[in-house]
PDB file of C-alpha atoms in Angstrom:
ATOM      1  CA  MET Z  68      47.409   6.838 -12.814  1.00  0.00           C
ATOM      2  CA  HIS Z  69      49.723   8.446 -10.246  1.00  0.00           C
ATOM      3  CA  SER Z  70      51.465  10.425 -12.976  1.00  0.00           C
ATOM      4  CA  ALA Z  71      48.081  11.628 -14.239  1.00  0.00           C
ATOM      5  CA  LEU Z  72      47.323  13.049 -10.799  1.00  0.00           C
ATOM      6  CA  LEU Z  73      50.684  14.836 -10.779  1.00  0.00           C
ATOM      7  CA  LEU Z  74      49.875  16.325 -14.174  1.00  0.00           C
ATOM      8  CA  SER Z  75      46.512  17.533 -12.906  1.00  0.00           C
ATOM      9  CA  HIS Z  76      48.211  19.858 -10.401  1.00  0.00           C
ATOM     10  CA  MET Z  77      49.843  21.709 -13.297  1.00  0.00           C
ATOM     11  CA  MET Z  78      46.491  22.397 -15.004  1.00  0.00           C
ATOM     12  CA  PRO Z  79      44.311  25.476 -14.492  1.00  0.00           C
ATOM     13  CA  SER Z  80      41.536  24.959 -11.901  1.00  0.00           C
ATOM     14  CA  PRO Z  81      38.531  24.577 -14.308  1.00  0.00           C
ATOM     15  CA  LEU Z  82      40.364  22.020 -16.424  1.00  0.00           C
ATOM     16  CA  ARG Z  83      41.588  20.190 -13.331  1.00  0.00           C
ATOM     17  CA  SER Z  84      38.037  19.494 -12.075  1.00  0.00           C
ATOM     18  CA  VAL Z  85      36.927  18.234 -15.503  1.00  0.00           C
ATOM     19  CA  PHE Z  86      40.062  16.109 -15.784  1.00  0.00           C
ATOM     20  CA  LEU Z  87      39.601  14.612 -12.304  1.00  0.00           C
ATOM     21  CA  ALA Z  88      35.926  13.870 -12.938  1.00  0.00           C
ATOM     22  CA  GLY Z  89      36.836  12.105 -16.183  1.00  0.00           C
ATOM     23  CA  LEU Z  90      39.606  10.200 -14.483  1.00  0.00           C
ATOM     24  CA  LEU Z  91      37.240   9.072 -11.708  1.00  0.00           C
ATOM     25  CA  ALA Z  92      34.622   7.948 -14.232  1.00  0.00           C
ATOM     26  CA  PHE Z  93      37.264   6.087 -16.243  1.00  0.00           C
ATOM     27  CA  SER Z  94      38.623   4.302 -13.182  1.00  0.00           C
ATOM     28  CA  LEU Z  95      35.143   3.256 -12.028  1.00  0.00           C
ATOM     29  CA  ILE Z  96      34.293   1.861 -15.437  1.00  0.00           C
ATOM     30  CA  THR Z  97      37.558   0.007 -16.003  1.00  0.00           C
ATOM     31  CA  THR Z  98      38.086  -1.397 -12.511  1.00  0.00           C
ATOM     32  CA  SER Z  99      34.470  -2.284 -11.812  1.00  0.00           C
ATOM     33  CA  CYS Z 100      34.238  -0.541  -8.465  1.00  0.00           C
ATOM     34  CA  SER Z 101      34.143  -2.951  -5.527  1.00  0.00           C
ATOM     35  CA  ILE Z 102      31.101  -1.198  -4.093  1.00  0.00           C
ATOM     36  CA  PHE Z 103      29.011  -2.553  -6.950  1.00  0.00           C
ATOM     37  CA  ARG Z 104      30.840  -5.807  -7.603  1.00  0.00           C
ATOM     38  CA  HIS Z 105      30.296  -7.388  -4.174  1.00  0.00           C
ATOM     39  CA  ARG Z 106      26.661  -6.424  -3.782  1.00  0.00           C
ATOM     40  CA  SER Z 107      24.381  -9.396  -3.303  1.00  0.00           C
ATOM     41  CA  LYS Z 108      21.836 -10.074  -5.985  1.00  0.00           C
ATOM     42  CA  SER Z 109      18.682  -9.466  -3.988  1.00  0.00           C
ATOM     43  CA  ALA Z 110      15.231  -9.251  -5.461  1.00  0.00           C
ATOM     44  CA  PRO Z 111      14.241  -5.810  -6.691  1.00  0.00           C
ATOM     45  CA  VAL Z 112      11.982  -3.758  -4.486  1.00  0.00           C
ATOM     46  CA  VAL Z 113       8.515  -3.584  -5.967  1.00  0.00           C
ATOM     47  CA  GLU Z 114       5.904  -1.233  -4.627  1.00  0.00           C
ATOM     48  CA  THR Z 115       2.315  -2.179  -5.186  1.00  0.00           C
ATOM     49  CA  VAL Z 116       0.240   0.620  -6.553  1.00  0.00           C
ATOM     50  CA  ARG Z 117      -3.445   0.143  -5.918  1.00  0.00           C
ATOM     51  CA  THR Z 118      -6.043   1.739  -8.097  1.00  0.00           C
ATOM     52  CA  ALA Z 119      -9.797   1.899  -7.651  1.00  0.00           C
ATOM     53  CA  ASN Z 120     -10.031  -1.183  -9.878  1.00  0.00           C
ATOM     54  CA  SER Z 121      -7.464  -3.229  -7.941  1.00  0.00           C
ATOM     55  CA  PRO Z 122      -8.762  -6.125  -5.887  1.00  0.00           C
ATOM     56  CA  THR Z 123      -9.151  -5.360  -2.209  1.00  0.00           C
ATOM     57  CA  PRO Z 124      -6.585  -7.321  -0.182  1.00  0.00           C
ATOM     58  CA  PRO Z 125      -8.131  -9.992   2.071  1.00  0.00           C
ATOM     59  CA  THR Z 126      -6.324  -8.487   5.064  1.00  0.00           C
ATOM     60  CA  ALA Z 127      -8.470  -5.361   4.719  1.00  0.00           C
ATOM     61  CA  ALA Z 128     -11.498  -7.194   6.165  1.00  0.00           C
ATOM     62  CA  ARG Z 129      -9.503  -8.375   9.158  1.00  0.00           C
ATOM     63  CA  ASP Z 130      -7.970  -4.944   9.745  1.00  0.00           C
ATOM     64  CA  LEU Z 131     -11.296  -3.145   9.486  1.00  0.00           C
ATOM     65  CA  ALA Z 132     -12.899  -5.638  11.877  1.00  0.00           C
ATOM     66  CA  ASP Z 133     -10.072  -4.983  14.361  1.00  0.00           C
ATOM     67  CA  VAL Z 134     -10.532  -1.211  14.073  1.00  0.00           C
ATOM     68  CA  MET Z 135     -14.283  -1.582  14.528  1.00  0.00           C
ATOM     69  CA  ALA Z 136     -13.804  -3.891  17.515  1.00  0.00           C
ATOM     70  CA  THR Z 137     -11.659  -1.278  19.239  1.00  0.00           C
ATOM     71  CA  ASP Z 138     -13.677   1.808  18.321  1.00  0.00           C
ATOM     72  CA  LEU Z 139     -17.094   0.258  18.947  1.00  0.00           C
ATOM     73  CA  GLN Z 140     -15.984  -1.915  21.885  1.00  0.00           C
ATOM     74  CA  LEU Z 141     -17.332  -5.079  20.309  1.00  0.00           C
ATOM     75  CA  THR Z 142     -17.546  -8.405  22.103  1.00  0.00           C
ATOM     76  CA  PRO Z 143     -15.361 -11.249  20.764  1.00  0.00           C
ATOM     77  CA  ASP Z 144     -18.486 -12.842  19.241  1.00  0.00           C
ATOM     78  CA  GLN Z 145     -19.464  -9.592  17.501  1.00  0.00           C
ATOM     79  CA  THR Z 146     -15.901  -9.137  16.248  1.00  0.00           C
ATOM     80  CA  ALA Z 147     -15.854 -12.642  14.746  1.00  0.00           C
ATOM     81  CA  ARG Z 148     -19.231 -12.116  13.074  1.00  0.00           C
ATOM     82  CA  VAL Z 149     -18.194  -8.684  11.738  1.00  0.00           C
ATOM     83  CA  ARG Z 150     -14.980 -10.192  10.360  1.00  0.00           C
ATOM     84  CA  THR Z 151     -17.002 -12.880   8.570  1.00  0.00           C
ATOM     85  CA  ILE Z 152     -19.346 -10.276   7.053  1.00  0.00           C
ATOM     86  CA  LEU Z 153     -16.467  -8.067   5.921  1.00  0.00           C
ATOM     87  CA  THR Z 154     -14.518 -11.003   4.466  1.00  0.00           C
ATOM     88  CA  SER Z 155     -17.570 -12.020   2.454  1.00  0.00           C
ATOM     89  CA  THR Z 156     -18.041  -8.422   1.323  1.00  0.00           C
ATOM     90  CA  VAL Z 157     -14.422  -8.212   0.111  1.00  0.00           C
ATOM     91  CA  GLU Z 158     -14.724 -11.530  -1.741  1.00  0.00           C
ATOM     92  CA  GLN Z 159     -17.956 -10.448  -3.439  1.00  0.00           C
ATOM     93  CA  ALA Z 160     -16.519  -7.036  -4.367  1.00  0.00           C
ATOM     94  CA  ASN Z 161     -13.386  -8.597  -5.848  1.00  0.00           C
ATOM     95  CA  ALA Z 162     -15.495 -11.065  -7.841  1.00  0.00           C
ATOM     96  CA  ALA Z 163     -17.579  -8.177  -9.191  1.00  0.00           C
ATOM     97  CA  LYS Z 164     -14.427  -6.228 -10.136  1.00  0.00           C
ATOM     98  CA  SER Z 165     -13.139  -9.208 -12.105  1.00  0.00           C
ATOM     99  CA  LYS Z 166     -16.517  -9.861 -13.743  1.00  0.00           C
ATOM    100  CA  PHE Z 167     -17.489  -6.351 -14.894  1.00  0.00           C
ATOM    101  CA  PRO Z 168     -15.531  -3.595 -16.645  1.00  0.00           C
ATOM    102  CA  ALA Z 169     -14.232  -0.791 -14.442  1.00  0.00           C
ATOM    103  CA  GLN Z 170     -16.715   2.041 -13.857  1.00  0.00           C
ATOM    104  CA  SER Z 171     -19.416   0.176 -15.770  1.00  0.00           C
ATOM    105  CA  PRO Z 172     -23.054   0.550 -14.691  1.00  0.00           C
ATOM    106  CA  GLN Z 173     -23.136  -3.191 -13.990  1.00  0.00           C
ATOM    107  CA  LEU Z 174     -20.156  -2.967 -11.626  1.00  0.00           C
ATOM    108  CA  LEU Z 175     -21.566   0.066  -9.840  1.00  0.00           C
ATOM    109  CA  ALA Z 176     -24.958  -1.639  -9.414  1.00  0.00           C
ATOM    110  CA  GLU Z 177     -23.312  -4.814  -8.089  1.00  0.00           C
ATOM    111  CA  GLN Z 178     -21.165  -2.830  -5.638  1.00  0.00           C
ATOM    112  CA  LYS Z 179     -24.252  -1.003  -4.414  1.00  0.00           C
ATOM    113  CA  ARG Z 180     -26.102  -4.304  -3.911  1.00  0.00           C
ATOM    114  CA  ILE Z 181     -23.128  -5.793  -2.029  1.00  0.00           C
ATOM    115  CA  ASN Z 182     -22.810  -2.726   0.212  1.00  0.00           C
ATOM    116  CA  ILE Z 183     -26.533  -2.641   1.046  1.00  0.00           C
ATOM    117  CA  ALA Z 184     -26.516  -6.340   1.990  1.00  0.00           C
ATOM    118  CA  SER Z 185     -23.363  -5.888   4.060  1.00  0.00           C
ATOM    119  CA  GLN Z 186     -24.804  -2.873   5.890  1.00  0.00           C
ATOM    120  CA  LYS Z 187     -27.975  -4.830   6.764  1.00  0.00           C
ATOM    121  CA  GLU Z 188     -25.911  -7.702   8.167  1.00  0.00           C
ATOM    122  CA  LEU Z 189     -23.682  -5.346  10.163  1.00  0.00           C
ATOM    123  CA  GLN Z 190     -26.741  -3.570  11.561  1.00  0.00           C
ATOM    124  CA  GLN Z 191     -28.142  -6.906  12.784  1.00  0.00           C
ATOM    125  CA  VAL Z 192     -24.843  -7.882  14.462  1.00  0.00           C
ATOM    126  CA  LEU Z 193     -24.077  -4.480  15.993  1.00  0.00           C
ATOM    127  CA  GLY Z 194     -27.559  -3.368  17.004  1.00  0.00           C
ATOM    128  CA  PRO Z 195     -28.982   0.117  16.449  1.00  0.00           C
ATOM    129  CA  ALA Z 196     -26.744   2.052  18.877  1.00  0.00           C
ATOM    130  CA  LYS Z 197     -23.377   0.632  17.735  1.00  0.00           C
ATOM    131  CA  PHE Z 198     -24.429   0.774  14.088  1.00  0.00           C
ATOM    132  CA  LYS Z 199     -25.205   4.470  14.503  1.00  0.00           C
ATOM    133  CA  GLN Z 200     -21.795   4.913  16.156  1.00  0.00           C
ATOM    134  CA  LEU Z 201     -20.206   3.070  13.207  1.00  0.00           C
ATOM    135  CA  GLN Z 202     -21.805   5.485  10.758  1.00  0.00           C
ATOM    136  CA  ALA Z 203     -20.669   8.478  12.817  1.00  0.00           C
ATOM    137  CA  ASN Z 204     -17.067   7.195  13.079  1.00  0.00           C
ATOM    138  CA  ARG Z 205     -16.568   6.093   9.440  1.00  0.00           C
ATOM    139  CA  ARG Z 206     -14.071   8.840   8.605  1.00  0.00           C
ATOM    140  CA  LYS Z 207     -12.041   8.212  11.742  1.00  0.00           C
ATOM    141  CA  MET Z 208     -11.962   4.480  11.018  1.00  0.00           C
ATOM    142  CA  ALA Z 209     -10.955   5.134   7.401  1.00  0.00           C
ATOM    143  CA  ALA Z 210      -8.021   7.213   8.651  1.00  0.00           C
ATOM    144  CA  GLU Z 211      -6.994   4.384  11.007  1.00  0.00           C
ATOM    145  CA  MET Z 212      -7.163   1.933   8.119  1.00  0.00           C
ATOM    146  CA  GLN Z 213      -4.897   4.192   6.021  1.00  0.00           C
ATOM    147  CA  GLN Z 214      -2.335   4.190   8.854  1.00  0.00           C
ATOM    148  CA  ARG Z 215      -2.405   0.388   9.084  1.00  0.00           C
ATOM    149  CA  GLN Z 216      -1.739   0.020   5.363  1.00  0.00           C
ATOM    150  CA  LYS Z 217       1.437   2.143   5.452  1.00  0.00           C
TER     151      LYS Z 217
END
């Protein structure tokens, strides 16, 4: 290999760069570069891509309850009750997603029913003033939820 490098100095510049690139590629292939050989065999990194039809993760109910507790200044009792309502809502929504085809009228009707029932329960737990504040702050809370999921 040393003699090949000496020969490369006698070549014109364009040929020299092609020759050196080929020589580097050849040496990496034949010697099995130590950078790659000693690497541990770790599990591949897999990113989860969620679609509208993906099940909602159970942690979403907990995270949303925490955001609501902070933004609406909920008592510990209210926070626990809100978390229970949201957990039930997520479970029902995921069951509906697995039962009905995506974007089907049946799924949309079931999601609407679940959301109406959930809103009524939240209104009872929060009271009129905090429920109105919840409705006013929905976009802000959604943005906070996006940040938590990153």
